[in-house]
Each structure stands twice: as C-alpha cells, then as structure tokens.
JSON list of C-alpha atoms in Angstrom, two decimals:
[
{"chain": "A", "resi": 121, "resn": "MET", "atom": "CA", "xyz": [-10.95, 65.20, -1.96]},
{"chain": "A", "resi": 122, "resn": "PRO", "atom": "CA", "xyz": [-14.68, 65.71, -2.61]},
{"chain": "A", "resi": 123, "resn": "ARG", "atom": "CA", "xyz": [-15.59, 66.63, -6.13]},
{"chain": "A", "resi": 124, "resn": "SER", "atom": "CA", "xyz": [-17.57, 69.78, -6.75]},
{"chain": "A", "resi": 125, "resn": "PRO", "atom": "CA", "xyz": [-20.82, 69.35, -8.68]},
{"chain": "A", "resi": 126, "resn": "HIS", "atom": "CA", "xyz": [-19.67, 72.27, -10.80]},
{"chain": "A", "resi": 127, "resn": "SER", "atom": "CA", "xyz": [-16.62, 70.40, -12.04]},
{"chain": "A", "resi": 128, "resn": "SER", "atom": "CA", "xyz": [-18.79, 67.63, -13.45]},
{"chain": "A", "resi": 129, "resn": "ARG", "atom": "CA", "xyz": [-21.02, 70.15, -15.20]},
{"chain": "A", "resi": 130, "resn": "LEU", "atom": "CA", "xyz": [-18.00, 71.91, -16.68]},
{"chain": "A", "resi": 131, "resn": "GLY", "atom": "CA", "xyz": [-16.71, 68.67, -18.12]},
{"chain": "A", "resi": 132, "resn": "ILE", "atom": "CA", "xyz": [-20.05, 68.14, -19.80]},
{"chain": "A", "resi": 133, "resn": "ASP", "atom": "CA", "xyz": [-20.02, 71.71, -21.14]},
{"chain": "A", "resi": 134, "resn": "TYR", "atom": "CA", "xyz": [-16.63, 71.15, -22.76]},
{"chain": "A", "resi": 135, "resn": "ALA", "atom": "CA", "xyz": [-17.85, 67.91, -24.30]},
{"chain": "A", "resi": 136, "resn": "VAL", "atom": "CA", "xyz": [-20.86, 69.75, -25.73]},
{"chain": "A", "resi": 137, "resn": "GLN", "atom": "CA", "xyz": [-18.53, 72.30, -27.35]},
{"chain": "A", "resi": 138, "resn": "PHE", "atom": "CA", "xyz": [-16.54, 69.53, -29.03]},
{"chain": "A", "resi": 139, "resn": "HIS", "atom": "CA", "xyz": [-19.66, 67.66, -30.12]},
{"chain": "A", "resi": 140, "resn": "ALA", "atom": "CA", "xyz": [-21.30, 70.78, -31.58]},
{"chain": "A", "resi": 141, "resn": "ARG", "atom": "CA", "xyz": [-18.19, 71.55, -33.63]},
{"chain": "A", "resi": 142, "resn": "PHE", "atom": "CA", "xyz": [-17.91, 67.93, -34.76]},
{"chain": "A", "resi": 143, "resn": "ASP", "atom": "CA", "xyz": [-21.56, 67.92, -35.88]},
{"chain": "A", "resi": 144, "resn": "GLU", "atom": "CA", "xyz": [-20.97, 71.17, -37.77]},
{"chain": "A", "resi": 145, "resn": "GLU", "atom": "CA", "xyz": [-18.03, 69.62, -39.61]},
{"chain": "A", "resi": 146, "resn": "ARG", "atom": "CA", "xyz": [-20.07, 66.52, -40.48]},
{"chain": "A", "resi": 147, "resn": "ARG", "atom": "CA", "xyz": [-22.99, 68.59, -41.79]},
{"chain": "A", "resi": 148, "resn": "GLU", "atom": "CA", "xyz": [-20.54, 70.36, -44.08]},
{"chain": "A", "resi": 149, "resn": "GLY", "atom": "CA", "xyz": [-19.68, 66.97, -45.58]},
{"chain": "A", "resi": 150, "resn": "ALA", "atom": "CA", "xyz": [-16.44, 66.08, -43.79]},
{"chain": "A", "resi": 151, "resn": "THR", "atom": "CA", "xyz": [-15.60, 62.44, -43.19]},
{"chain": "A", "resi": 152, "resn": "MET", "atom": "CA", "xyz": [-15.43, 61.17, -39.59]},
{"chain": "A", "resi": 153, "resn": "GLU", "atom": "CA", "xyz": [-11.64, 61.29, -39.64]},
{"chain": "A", "resi": 154, "resn": "THR", "atom": "CA", "xyz": [-11.47, 64.78, -41.13]},
{"chain": "A", "resi": 155, "resn": "ALA", "atom": "CA", "xyz": [-14.21, 66.09, -38.82]},
{"chain": "A", "resi": 156, "resn": "THR", "atom": "CA", "xyz": [-12.39, 64.72, -35.79]},
{"chain": "A", "resi": 157, "resn": "ARG", "atom": "CA", "xyz": [-9.05, 66.17, -36.87]},
{"chain": "A", "resi": 158, "resn": "ASP", "atom": "CA", "xyz": [-10.54, 69.58, -37.69]},
{"chain": "A", "resi": 159, "resn": "THR", "atom": "CA", "xyz": [-12.51, 69.68, -34.44]},
{"chain": "A", "resi": 160, "resn": "LEU", "atom": "CA", "xyz": [-9.40, 68.96, -32.38]},
{"chain": "A", "resi": 161, "resn": "LYS", "atom": "CA", "xyz": [-7.33, 71.43, -34.38]},
{"chain": "A", "resi": 162, "resn": "ASN", "atom": "CA", "xyz": [-9.82, 74.31, -34.33]},
{"chain": "A", "resi": 163, "resn": "THR", "atom": "CA", "xyz": [-11.71, 73.87, -31.06]},
{"chain": "A", "resi": 164, "resn": "GLY", "atom": "CA", "xyz": [-9.20, 71.93, -28.98]},
{"chain": "A", "resi": 165, "resn": "PRO", "atom": "CA", "xyz": [-6.84, 74.79, -28.04]},
{"chain": "A", "resi": 166, "resn": "ALA", "atom": "CA", "xyz": [-9.66, 77.11, -26.94]},
{"chain": "A", "resi": 167, "resn": "VAL", "atom": "CA", "xyz": [-11.34, 74.42, -24.85]},
{"chain": "A", "resi": 168, "resn": "LEU", "atom": "CA", "xyz": [-8.00, 73.37, -23.34]},
{"chain": "A", "resi": 169, "resn": "LEU", "atom": "CA", "xyz": [-7.23, 76.95, -22.35]},
{"chain": "A", "resi": 170, "resn": "ALA", "atom": "CA", "xyz": [-10.69, 77.34, -20.81]},
{"chain": "A", "resi": 171, "resn": "MET", "atom": "CA", "xyz": [-10.23, 74.09, -18.87]},
{"chain": "A", "resi": 172, "resn": "LEU", "atom": "CA", "xyz": [-6.85, 75.21, -17.56]},
{"chain": "A", "resi": 173, "resn": "ALA", "atom": "CA", "xyz": [-8.20, 78.59, -16.46]},
{"chain": "A", "resi": 174, "resn": "THR", "atom": "CA", "xyz": [-11.16, 76.96, -14.72]},
{"chain": "A", "resi": 175, "resn": "SER", "atom": "CA", "xyz": [-8.89, 74.40, -13.06]},
{"chain": "A", "resi": 176, "resn": "MET", "atom": "CA", "xyz": [-6.66, 77.17, -11.70]},
{"chain": "A", "resi": 177, "resn": "GLY", "atom": "CA", "xyz": [-9.73, 78.87, -10.23]},
{"chain": "A", "resi": 178, "resn": "PHE", "atom": "CA", "xyz": [-10.86, 75.67, -8.52]},
{"chain": "A", "resi": 179, "resn": "LEU", "atom": "CA", "xyz": [-7.34, 75.02, -7.28]},
{"chain": "A", "resi": 180, "resn": "ALA", "atom": "CA", "xyz": [-7.22, 78.49, -5.73]},
{"chain": "A", "resi": 181, "resn": "MET", "atom": "CA", "xyz": [-10.50, 77.76, -3.93]},
{"chain": "A", "resi": 182, "resn": "PHE", "atom": "CA", "xyz": [-9.30, 74.43, -2.62]},
{"chain": "A", "resi": 183, "resn": "ILE", "atom": "CA", "xyz": [-5.99, 75.71, -1.26]},
{"chain": "A", "resi": 184, "resn": "SER", "atom": "CA", "xyz": [-7.28, 78.96, 0.22]},
{"chain": "A", "resi": 185, "resn": "ARG", "atom": "CA", "xyz": [-7.80, 79.08, 3.94]},
{"chain": "A", "resi": 186, "resn": "CYS", "atom": "CA", "xyz": [-10.98, 81.15, 3.66]},
{"chain": "A", "resi": 187, "resn": "ARG", "atom": "CA", "xyz": [-14.01, 78.93, 4.08]}
]
C-alpha cells in the first residue's frame, strides 16, 4: 500500500509536540528521566488520541470506493 506524504508529515508533527513539551520540562529544571515521564504522562494521551483520529480518517479514505 503506498504511503501518503501527509502521513509522514503527521508523524513529524507529533514528534515535534513531544519534543517541545520535553524541552519545556527540561527548561523548568526537570531531570531527563522526570522530563520524559512527565512528557509521556501529560502529552502522550492527547497525541495518541489525535493519532488515532487521524488514522481513522486515513483508513476511511483508503477503504472508500470513491476515487
């Protein structure tokens, strides 16, 4: 199945969200371990939900018969 260029860009966008939050935690003085844990705890669920919603949209496009 060919990969959409948009799917690659979305993956990068989600990585940017995680990285921005991680940097924010580090600037506030958190250790690497704490910053990682807090980033996953606070940003992870929102990014996961956004990824699932986007994936469902792409899935609908791929299985639809309209082209």
